[in-house]
PDB file of C-alpha atoms in Angstrom:
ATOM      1  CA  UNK A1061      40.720 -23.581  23.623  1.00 36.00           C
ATOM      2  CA  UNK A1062      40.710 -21.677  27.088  1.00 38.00           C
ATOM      3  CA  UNK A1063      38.591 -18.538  25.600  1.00 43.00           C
ATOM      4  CA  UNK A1064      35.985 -21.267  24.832  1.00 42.00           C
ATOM      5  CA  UNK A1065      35.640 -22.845  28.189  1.00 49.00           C
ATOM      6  CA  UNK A1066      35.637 -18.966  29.649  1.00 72.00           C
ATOM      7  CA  UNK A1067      33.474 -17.669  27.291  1.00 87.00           C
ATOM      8  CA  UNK A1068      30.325 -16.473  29.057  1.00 94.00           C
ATOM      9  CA  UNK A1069      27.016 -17.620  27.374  1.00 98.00           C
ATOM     10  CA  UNK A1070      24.283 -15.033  25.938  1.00 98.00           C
ATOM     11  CA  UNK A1071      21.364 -15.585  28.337  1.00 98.00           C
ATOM     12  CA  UNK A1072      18.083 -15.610  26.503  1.00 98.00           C
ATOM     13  CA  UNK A1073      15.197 -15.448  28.681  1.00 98.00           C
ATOM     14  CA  UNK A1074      12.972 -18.481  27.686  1.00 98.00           C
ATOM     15  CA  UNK A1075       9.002 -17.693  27.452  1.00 98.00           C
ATOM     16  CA  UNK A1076      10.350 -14.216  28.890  1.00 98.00           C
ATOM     17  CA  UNK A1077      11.704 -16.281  31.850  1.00 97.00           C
ATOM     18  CA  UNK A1078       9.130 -17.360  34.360  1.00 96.00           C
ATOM     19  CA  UNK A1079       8.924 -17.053  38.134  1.00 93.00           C
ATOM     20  CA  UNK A1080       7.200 -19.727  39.991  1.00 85.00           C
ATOM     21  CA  UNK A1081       5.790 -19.316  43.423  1.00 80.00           C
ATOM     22  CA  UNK A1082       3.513 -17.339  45.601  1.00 81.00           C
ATOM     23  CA  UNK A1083       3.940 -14.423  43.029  1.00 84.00           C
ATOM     24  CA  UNK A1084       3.938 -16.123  39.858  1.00 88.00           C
ATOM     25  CA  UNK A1085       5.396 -14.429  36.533  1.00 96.00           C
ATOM     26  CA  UNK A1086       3.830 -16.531  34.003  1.00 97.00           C
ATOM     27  CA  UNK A1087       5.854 -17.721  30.716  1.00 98.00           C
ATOM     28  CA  UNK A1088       5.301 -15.241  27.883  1.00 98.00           C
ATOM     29  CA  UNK A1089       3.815 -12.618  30.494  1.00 98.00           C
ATOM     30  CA  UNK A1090       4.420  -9.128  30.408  1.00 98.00           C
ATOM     31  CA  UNK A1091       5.681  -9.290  33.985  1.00 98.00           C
ATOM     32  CA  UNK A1092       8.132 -11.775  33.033  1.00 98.00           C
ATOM     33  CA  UNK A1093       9.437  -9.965  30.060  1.00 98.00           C
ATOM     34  CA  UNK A1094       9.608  -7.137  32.550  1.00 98.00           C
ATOM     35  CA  UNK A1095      11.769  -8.644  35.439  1.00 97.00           C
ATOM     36  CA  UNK A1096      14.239 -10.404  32.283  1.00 98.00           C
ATOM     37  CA  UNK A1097      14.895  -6.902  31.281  1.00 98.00           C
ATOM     38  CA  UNK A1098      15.635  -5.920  34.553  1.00 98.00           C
ATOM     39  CA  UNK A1099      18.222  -8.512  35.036  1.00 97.00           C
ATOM     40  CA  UNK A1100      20.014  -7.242  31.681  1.00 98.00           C
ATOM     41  CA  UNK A1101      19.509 -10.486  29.781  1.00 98.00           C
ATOM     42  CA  UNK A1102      20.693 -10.437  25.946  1.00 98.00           C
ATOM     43  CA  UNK A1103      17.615 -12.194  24.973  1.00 98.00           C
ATOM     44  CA  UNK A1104      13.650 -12.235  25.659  1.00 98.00           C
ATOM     45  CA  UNK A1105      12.557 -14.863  23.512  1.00 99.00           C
ATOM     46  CA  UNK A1106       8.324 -15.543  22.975  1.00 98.00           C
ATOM     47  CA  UNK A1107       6.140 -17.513  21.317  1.00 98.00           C
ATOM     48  CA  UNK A1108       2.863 -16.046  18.898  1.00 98.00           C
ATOM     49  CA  UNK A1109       0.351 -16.924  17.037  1.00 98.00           C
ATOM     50  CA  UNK A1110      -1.647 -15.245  14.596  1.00 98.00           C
ATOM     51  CA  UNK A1111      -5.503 -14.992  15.466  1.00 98.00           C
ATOM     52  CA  UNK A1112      -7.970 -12.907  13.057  1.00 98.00           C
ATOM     53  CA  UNK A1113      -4.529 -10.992  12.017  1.00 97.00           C
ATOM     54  CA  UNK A1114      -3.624 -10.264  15.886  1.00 98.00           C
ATOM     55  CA  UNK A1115      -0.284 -11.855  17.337  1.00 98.00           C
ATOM     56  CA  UNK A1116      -0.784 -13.396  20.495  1.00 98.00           C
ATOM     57  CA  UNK A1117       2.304 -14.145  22.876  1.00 98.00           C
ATOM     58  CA  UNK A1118       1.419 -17.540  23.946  1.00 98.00           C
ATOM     59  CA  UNK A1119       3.165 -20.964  23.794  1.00 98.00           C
ATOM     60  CA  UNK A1120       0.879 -23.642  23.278  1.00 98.00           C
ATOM     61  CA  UNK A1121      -1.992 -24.802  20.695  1.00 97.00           C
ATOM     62  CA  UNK A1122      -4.163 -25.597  23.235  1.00 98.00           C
ATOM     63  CA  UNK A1123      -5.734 -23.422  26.676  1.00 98.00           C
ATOM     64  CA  UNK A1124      -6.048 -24.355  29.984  1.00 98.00           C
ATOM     65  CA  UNK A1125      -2.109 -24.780  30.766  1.00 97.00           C
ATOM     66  CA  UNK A1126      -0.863 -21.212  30.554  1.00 96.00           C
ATOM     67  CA  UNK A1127      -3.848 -19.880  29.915  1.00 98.00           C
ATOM     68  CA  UNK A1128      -7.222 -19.776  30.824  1.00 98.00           C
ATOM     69  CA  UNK A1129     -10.069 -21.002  28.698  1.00 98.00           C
ATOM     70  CA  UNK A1130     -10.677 -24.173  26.749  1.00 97.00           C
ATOM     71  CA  UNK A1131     -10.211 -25.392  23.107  1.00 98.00           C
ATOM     72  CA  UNK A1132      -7.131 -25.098  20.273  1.00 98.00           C
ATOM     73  CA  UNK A1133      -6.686 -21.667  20.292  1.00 98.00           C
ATOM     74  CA  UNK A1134      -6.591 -21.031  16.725  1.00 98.00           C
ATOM     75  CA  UNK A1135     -10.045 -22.335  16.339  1.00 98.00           C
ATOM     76  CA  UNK A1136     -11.871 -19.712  18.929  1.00 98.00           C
ATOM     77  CA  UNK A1137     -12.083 -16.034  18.193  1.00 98.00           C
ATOM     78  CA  UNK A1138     -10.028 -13.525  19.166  1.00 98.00           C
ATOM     79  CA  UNK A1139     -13.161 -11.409  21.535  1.00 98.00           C
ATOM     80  CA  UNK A1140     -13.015 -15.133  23.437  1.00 98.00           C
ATOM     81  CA  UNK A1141      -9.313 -14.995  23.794  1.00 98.00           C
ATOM     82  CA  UNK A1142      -9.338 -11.641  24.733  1.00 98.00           C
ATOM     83  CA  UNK A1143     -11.507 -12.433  27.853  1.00 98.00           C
ATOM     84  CA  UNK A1144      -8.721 -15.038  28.991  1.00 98.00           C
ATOM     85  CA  UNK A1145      -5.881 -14.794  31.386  1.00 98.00           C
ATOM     86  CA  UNK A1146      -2.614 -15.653  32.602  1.00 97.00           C
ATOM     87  CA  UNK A1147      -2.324 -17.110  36.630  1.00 93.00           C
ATOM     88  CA  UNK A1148      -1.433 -13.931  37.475  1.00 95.00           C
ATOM     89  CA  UNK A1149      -4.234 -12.167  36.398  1.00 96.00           C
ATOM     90  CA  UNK A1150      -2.579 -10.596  32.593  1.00 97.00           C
ATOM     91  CA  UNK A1151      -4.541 -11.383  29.583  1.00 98.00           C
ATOM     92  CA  UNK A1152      -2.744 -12.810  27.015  1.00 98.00           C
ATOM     93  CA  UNK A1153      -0.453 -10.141  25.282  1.00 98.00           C
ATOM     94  CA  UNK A1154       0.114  -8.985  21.986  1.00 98.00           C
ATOM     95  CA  UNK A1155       3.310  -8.751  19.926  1.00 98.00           C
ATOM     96  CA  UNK A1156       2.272  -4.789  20.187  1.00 98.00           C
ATOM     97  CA  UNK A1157       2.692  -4.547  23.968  1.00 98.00           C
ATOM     98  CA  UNK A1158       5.637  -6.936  23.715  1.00 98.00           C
ATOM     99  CA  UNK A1159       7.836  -4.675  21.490  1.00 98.00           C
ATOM    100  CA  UNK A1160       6.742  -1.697  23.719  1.00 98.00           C
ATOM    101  CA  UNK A1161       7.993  -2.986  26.702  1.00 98.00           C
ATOM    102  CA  UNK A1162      11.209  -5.050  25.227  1.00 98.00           C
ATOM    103  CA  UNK A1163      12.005  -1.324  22.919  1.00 97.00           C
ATOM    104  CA  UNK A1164      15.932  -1.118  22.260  1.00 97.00           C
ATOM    105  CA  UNK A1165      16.653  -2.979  25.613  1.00 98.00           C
ATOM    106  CA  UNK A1166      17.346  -6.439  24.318  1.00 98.00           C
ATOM    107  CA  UNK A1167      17.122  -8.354  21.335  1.00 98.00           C
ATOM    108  CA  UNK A1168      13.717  -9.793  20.848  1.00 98.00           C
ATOM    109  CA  UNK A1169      13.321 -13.387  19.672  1.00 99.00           C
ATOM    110  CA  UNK A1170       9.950 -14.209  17.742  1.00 99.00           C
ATOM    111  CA  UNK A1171       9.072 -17.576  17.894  1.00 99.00           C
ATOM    112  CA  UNK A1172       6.409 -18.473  15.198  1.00 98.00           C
ATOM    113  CA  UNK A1173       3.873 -21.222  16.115  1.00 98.00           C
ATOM    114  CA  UNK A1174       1.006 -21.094  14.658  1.00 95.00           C
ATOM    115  CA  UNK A1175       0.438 -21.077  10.892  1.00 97.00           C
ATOM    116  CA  UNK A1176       0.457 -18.004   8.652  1.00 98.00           C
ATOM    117  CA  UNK A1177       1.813 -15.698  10.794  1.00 98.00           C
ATOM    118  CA  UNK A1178       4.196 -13.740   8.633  1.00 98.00           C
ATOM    119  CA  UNK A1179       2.007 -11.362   6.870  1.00 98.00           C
ATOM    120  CA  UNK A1180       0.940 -10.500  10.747  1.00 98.00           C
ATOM    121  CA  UNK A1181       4.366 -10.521  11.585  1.00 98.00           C
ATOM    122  CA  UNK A1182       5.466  -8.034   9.132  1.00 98.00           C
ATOM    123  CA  UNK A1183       2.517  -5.746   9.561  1.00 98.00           C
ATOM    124  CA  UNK A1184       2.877  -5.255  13.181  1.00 98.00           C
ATOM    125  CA  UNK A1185       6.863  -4.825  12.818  1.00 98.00           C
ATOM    126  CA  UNK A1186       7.083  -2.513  10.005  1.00 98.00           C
ATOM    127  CA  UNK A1187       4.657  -0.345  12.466  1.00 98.00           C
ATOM    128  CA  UNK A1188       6.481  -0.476  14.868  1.00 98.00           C
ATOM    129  CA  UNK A1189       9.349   0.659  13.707  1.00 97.00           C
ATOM    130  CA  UNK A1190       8.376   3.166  11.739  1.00 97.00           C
ATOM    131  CA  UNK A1191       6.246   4.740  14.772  1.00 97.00           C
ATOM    132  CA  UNK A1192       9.006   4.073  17.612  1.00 95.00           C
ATOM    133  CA  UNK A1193      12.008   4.656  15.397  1.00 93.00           C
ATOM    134  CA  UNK A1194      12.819   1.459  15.632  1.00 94.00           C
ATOM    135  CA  UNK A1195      15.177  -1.276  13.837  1.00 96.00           C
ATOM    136  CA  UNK A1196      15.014  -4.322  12.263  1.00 97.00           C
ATOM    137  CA  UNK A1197      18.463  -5.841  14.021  1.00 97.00           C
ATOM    138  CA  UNK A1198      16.432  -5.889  17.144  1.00 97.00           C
ATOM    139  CA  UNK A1199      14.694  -8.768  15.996  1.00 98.00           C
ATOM    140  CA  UNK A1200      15.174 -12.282  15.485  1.00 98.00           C
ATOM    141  CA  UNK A1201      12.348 -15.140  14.216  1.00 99.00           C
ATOM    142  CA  UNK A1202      12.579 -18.925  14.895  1.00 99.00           C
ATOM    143  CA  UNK A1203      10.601 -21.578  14.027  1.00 98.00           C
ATOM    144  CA  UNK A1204      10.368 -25.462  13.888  1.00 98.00           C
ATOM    145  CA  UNK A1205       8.130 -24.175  10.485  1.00 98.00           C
ATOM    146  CA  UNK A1206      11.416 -23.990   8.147  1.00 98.00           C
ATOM    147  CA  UNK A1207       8.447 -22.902   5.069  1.00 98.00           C
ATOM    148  CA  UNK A1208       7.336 -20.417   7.368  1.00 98.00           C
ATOM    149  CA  UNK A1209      11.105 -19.158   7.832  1.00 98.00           C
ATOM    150  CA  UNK A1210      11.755 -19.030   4.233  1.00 98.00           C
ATOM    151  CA  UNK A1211       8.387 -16.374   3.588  1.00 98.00           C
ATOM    152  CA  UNK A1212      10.677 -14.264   6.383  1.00 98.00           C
ATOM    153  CA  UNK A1213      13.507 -14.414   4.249  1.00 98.00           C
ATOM    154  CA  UNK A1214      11.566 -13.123   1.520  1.00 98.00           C
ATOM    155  CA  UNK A1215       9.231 -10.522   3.173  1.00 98.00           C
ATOM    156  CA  UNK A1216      11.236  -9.772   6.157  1.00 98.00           C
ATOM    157  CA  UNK A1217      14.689  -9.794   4.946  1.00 98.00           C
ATOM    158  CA  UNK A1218      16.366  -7.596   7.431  1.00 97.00           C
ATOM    159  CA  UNK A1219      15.313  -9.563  10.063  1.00 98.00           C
ATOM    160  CA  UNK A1220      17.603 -12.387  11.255  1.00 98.00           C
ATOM    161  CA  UNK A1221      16.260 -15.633  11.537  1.00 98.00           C
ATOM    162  CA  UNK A1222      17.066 -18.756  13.957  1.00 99.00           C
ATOM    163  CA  UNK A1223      16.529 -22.034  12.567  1.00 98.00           C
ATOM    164  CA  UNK A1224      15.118 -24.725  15.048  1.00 98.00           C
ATOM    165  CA  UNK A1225      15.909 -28.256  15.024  1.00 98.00           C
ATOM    166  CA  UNK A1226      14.456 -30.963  17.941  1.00 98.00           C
ATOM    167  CA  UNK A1227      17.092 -33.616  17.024  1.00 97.00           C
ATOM    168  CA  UNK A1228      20.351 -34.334  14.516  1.00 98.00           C
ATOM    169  CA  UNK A1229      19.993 -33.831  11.017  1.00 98.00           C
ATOM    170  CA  UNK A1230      21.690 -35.880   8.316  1.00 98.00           C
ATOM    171  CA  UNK A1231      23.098 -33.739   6.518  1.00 98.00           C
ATOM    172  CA  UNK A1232      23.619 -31.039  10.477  1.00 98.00           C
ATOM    173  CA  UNK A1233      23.381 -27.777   9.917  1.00 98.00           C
ATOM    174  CA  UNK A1234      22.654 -27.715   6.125  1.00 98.00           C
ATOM    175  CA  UNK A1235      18.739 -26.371   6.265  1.00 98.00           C
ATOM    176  CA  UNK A1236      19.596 -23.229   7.140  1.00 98.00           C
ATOM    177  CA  UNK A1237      21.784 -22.526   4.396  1.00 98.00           C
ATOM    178  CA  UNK A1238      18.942 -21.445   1.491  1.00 98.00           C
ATOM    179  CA  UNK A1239      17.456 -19.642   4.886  1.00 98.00           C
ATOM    180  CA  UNK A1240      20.376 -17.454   4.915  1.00 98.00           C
ATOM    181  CA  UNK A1241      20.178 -17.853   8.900  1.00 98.00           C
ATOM    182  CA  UNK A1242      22.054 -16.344  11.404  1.00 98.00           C
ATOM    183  CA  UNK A1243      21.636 -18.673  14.365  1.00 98.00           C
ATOM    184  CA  UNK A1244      21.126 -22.609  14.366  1.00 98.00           C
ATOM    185  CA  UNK A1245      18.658 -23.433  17.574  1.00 98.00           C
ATOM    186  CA  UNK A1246      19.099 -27.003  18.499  1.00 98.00           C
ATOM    187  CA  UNK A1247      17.909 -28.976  21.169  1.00 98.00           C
ATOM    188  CA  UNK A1248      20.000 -29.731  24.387  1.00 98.00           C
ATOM    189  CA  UNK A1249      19.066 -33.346  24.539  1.00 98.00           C
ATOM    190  CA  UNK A1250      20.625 -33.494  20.310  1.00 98.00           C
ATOM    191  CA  UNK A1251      23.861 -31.905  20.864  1.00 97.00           C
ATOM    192  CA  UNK A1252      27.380 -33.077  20.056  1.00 97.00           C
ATOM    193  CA  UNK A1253      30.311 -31.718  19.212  1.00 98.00           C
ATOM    194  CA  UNK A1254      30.414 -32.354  15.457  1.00 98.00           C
ATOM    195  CA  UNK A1255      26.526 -30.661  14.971  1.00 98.00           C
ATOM    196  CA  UNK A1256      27.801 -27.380  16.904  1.00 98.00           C
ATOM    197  CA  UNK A1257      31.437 -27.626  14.638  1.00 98.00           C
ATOM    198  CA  UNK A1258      29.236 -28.143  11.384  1.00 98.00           C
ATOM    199  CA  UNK A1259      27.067 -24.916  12.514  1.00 98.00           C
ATOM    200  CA  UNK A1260      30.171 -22.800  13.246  1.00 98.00           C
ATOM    201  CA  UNK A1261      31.821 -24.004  10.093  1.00 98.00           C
ATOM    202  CA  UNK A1262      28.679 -22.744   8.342  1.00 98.00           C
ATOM    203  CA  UNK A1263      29.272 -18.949   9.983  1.00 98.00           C
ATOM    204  CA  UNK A1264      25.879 -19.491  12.295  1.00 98.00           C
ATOM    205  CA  UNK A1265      25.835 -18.894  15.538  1.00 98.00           C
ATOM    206  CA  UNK A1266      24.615 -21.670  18.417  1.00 98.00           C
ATOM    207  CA  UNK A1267      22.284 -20.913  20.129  1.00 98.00           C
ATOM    208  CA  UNK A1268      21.067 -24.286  22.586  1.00 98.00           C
ATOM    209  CA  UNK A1269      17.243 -24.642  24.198  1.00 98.00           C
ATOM    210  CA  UNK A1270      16.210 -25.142  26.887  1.00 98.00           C
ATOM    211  CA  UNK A1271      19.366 -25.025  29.330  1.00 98.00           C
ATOM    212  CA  UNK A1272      18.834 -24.702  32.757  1.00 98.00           C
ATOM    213  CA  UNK A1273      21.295 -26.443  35.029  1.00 98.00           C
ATOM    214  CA  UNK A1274      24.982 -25.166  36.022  1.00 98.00           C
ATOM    215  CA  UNK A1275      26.694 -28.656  34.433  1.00 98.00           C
ATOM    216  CA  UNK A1276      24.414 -28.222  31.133  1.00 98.00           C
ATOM    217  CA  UNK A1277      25.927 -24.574  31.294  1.00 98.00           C
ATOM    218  CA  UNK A1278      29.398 -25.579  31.812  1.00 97.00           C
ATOM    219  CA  UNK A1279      28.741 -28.209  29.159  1.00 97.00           C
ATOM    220  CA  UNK A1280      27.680 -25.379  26.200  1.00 98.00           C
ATOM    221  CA  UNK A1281      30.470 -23.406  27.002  1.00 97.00           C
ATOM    222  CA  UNK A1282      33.084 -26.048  26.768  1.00 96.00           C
ATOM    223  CA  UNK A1283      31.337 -26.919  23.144  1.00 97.00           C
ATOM    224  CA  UNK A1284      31.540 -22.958  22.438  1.00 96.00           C
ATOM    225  CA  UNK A1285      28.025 -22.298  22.205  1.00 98.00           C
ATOM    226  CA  UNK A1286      26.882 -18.477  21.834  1.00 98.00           C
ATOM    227  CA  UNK A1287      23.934 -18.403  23.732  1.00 98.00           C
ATOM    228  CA  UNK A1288      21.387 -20.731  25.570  1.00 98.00           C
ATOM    229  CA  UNK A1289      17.804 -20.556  25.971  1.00 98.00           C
ATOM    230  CA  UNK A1290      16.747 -20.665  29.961  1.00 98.00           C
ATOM    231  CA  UNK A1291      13.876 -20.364  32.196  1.00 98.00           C
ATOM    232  CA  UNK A1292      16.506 -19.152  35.290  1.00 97.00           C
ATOM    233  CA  UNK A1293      18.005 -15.967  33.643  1.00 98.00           C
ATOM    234  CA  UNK A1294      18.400 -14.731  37.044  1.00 97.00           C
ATOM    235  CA  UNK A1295      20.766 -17.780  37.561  1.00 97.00           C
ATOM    236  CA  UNK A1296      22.628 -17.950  34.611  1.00 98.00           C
ATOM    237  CA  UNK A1297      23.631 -14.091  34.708  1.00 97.00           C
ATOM    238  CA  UNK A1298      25.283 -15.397  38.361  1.00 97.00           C
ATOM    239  CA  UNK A1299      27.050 -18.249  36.682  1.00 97.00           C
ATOM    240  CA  UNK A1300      28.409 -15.595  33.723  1.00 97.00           C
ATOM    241  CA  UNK A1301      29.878 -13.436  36.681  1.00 94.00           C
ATOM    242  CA  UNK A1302      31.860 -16.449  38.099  1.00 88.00           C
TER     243      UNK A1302
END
């Protein structure tokens, strides 16, 4: 039981892990992605959605947050979101300039948002690797879209995929069985013992969103969980090294 509660938790870098204050790093901005790498995180995880073919790193369905501009941003056209920017100044990256920066430096986690992103998401990664040399374990996908998960499975096979769940199941970890997935991506606020046991029984790994207190931390590593999604990276590396 000790090697549980020592255990030190994967630290995936939420939205690439934003900075607040007078220099902001924006979620899912390049300069974010940037300083999470340079803390040595496991993870960078980001969000896209598919726009005219194009995968844009960006969290939410509608601008004016995160980013600039107005509208549900899969109903405007990609010349209008390319004119729009992040607080600090970025526009909105691609999955392109993402897997540039990220390279073999940590494992990238592709959260799918918007709808019928997987041909996209294919496209751009078999480029990539076959221009960069790359590989396929660098990559994980997640989704709340379980339909668009299984099309993954069956275009994308090599790529691992993270089932995510906002509450407890009836039946726990059983969707991600016929998904073949490798992680199980639950909520904090939905976790007890028995859904994490029913996950490990199942040979996933736990992976918890979006954890960013020390007592939440302590809390996931006394349950055994693998790896936590958090918006302090910087802080969570310092609680590993305790």
């Amino acid at each position: 039981m000790m090697s549980n509660v020592t255990k030190p938790l994967l630290c995936i870098a939420h939205r690439g892990g934003p900075q607040m204050g007078p220099a902001p790093l924006p979620e899912n901005s390049l300069a974010a992605i940037a300083r999470a790498l340079a803390l040595g995180v496991y993870a960078v995880e980001i969000d896209v959605f598919q726009i005219e073919g194009e995968l844009l790193v960006t969290h939410d369905r509608r601008l004016g947050r995160v980013v600039s501009g107005q509208g549900i941003i899969t109903e405007q056209p990609l010349l209008y979101l390319r004119e729009q920017c992040l607080d600090n100044g970025e526009p909105i990256p691609t999955l392109q300039q993402v897997l540039q920066l990220v390279g073999d430096k940590a494992l990238l986690n592709i959260e799918i948002k918007g709808q019928n992103s997987v041909p996209a998401l294919k496209k751009i990664l078999q480029e990539y690797i076959q221009n960069y040399q790359g590989s396929y374990e660098q990559y994980t996908v997640s989704s709340f879209d379980h339909q668009q998960l299984y099309q993954c499975l069956q275009e994308l096979p090599h790529v691992k995929r993270g089932v995510l769940i906002e509450g407890i199941p009836l039946d726990y970890a059983a969707c991600c069985e016929p998904l073949k997935a490798y992680s199980f991506n639950t909520h904090l606020s939905f976790i007890t013992p028995d859904l994490i046991q029913d996950a490990k029984n199942r040979g996933l790994k736990n992976w918890v969103y979006t954890v960013n207190h020390e007592d939440d931390w302590r809390y996931m590593q006394s349950l055994g969980v693998d790896a936590v999604f958090t918006d302090k990276p910087d802080k969570l590396i310092v609680f590993n090294q305790q």
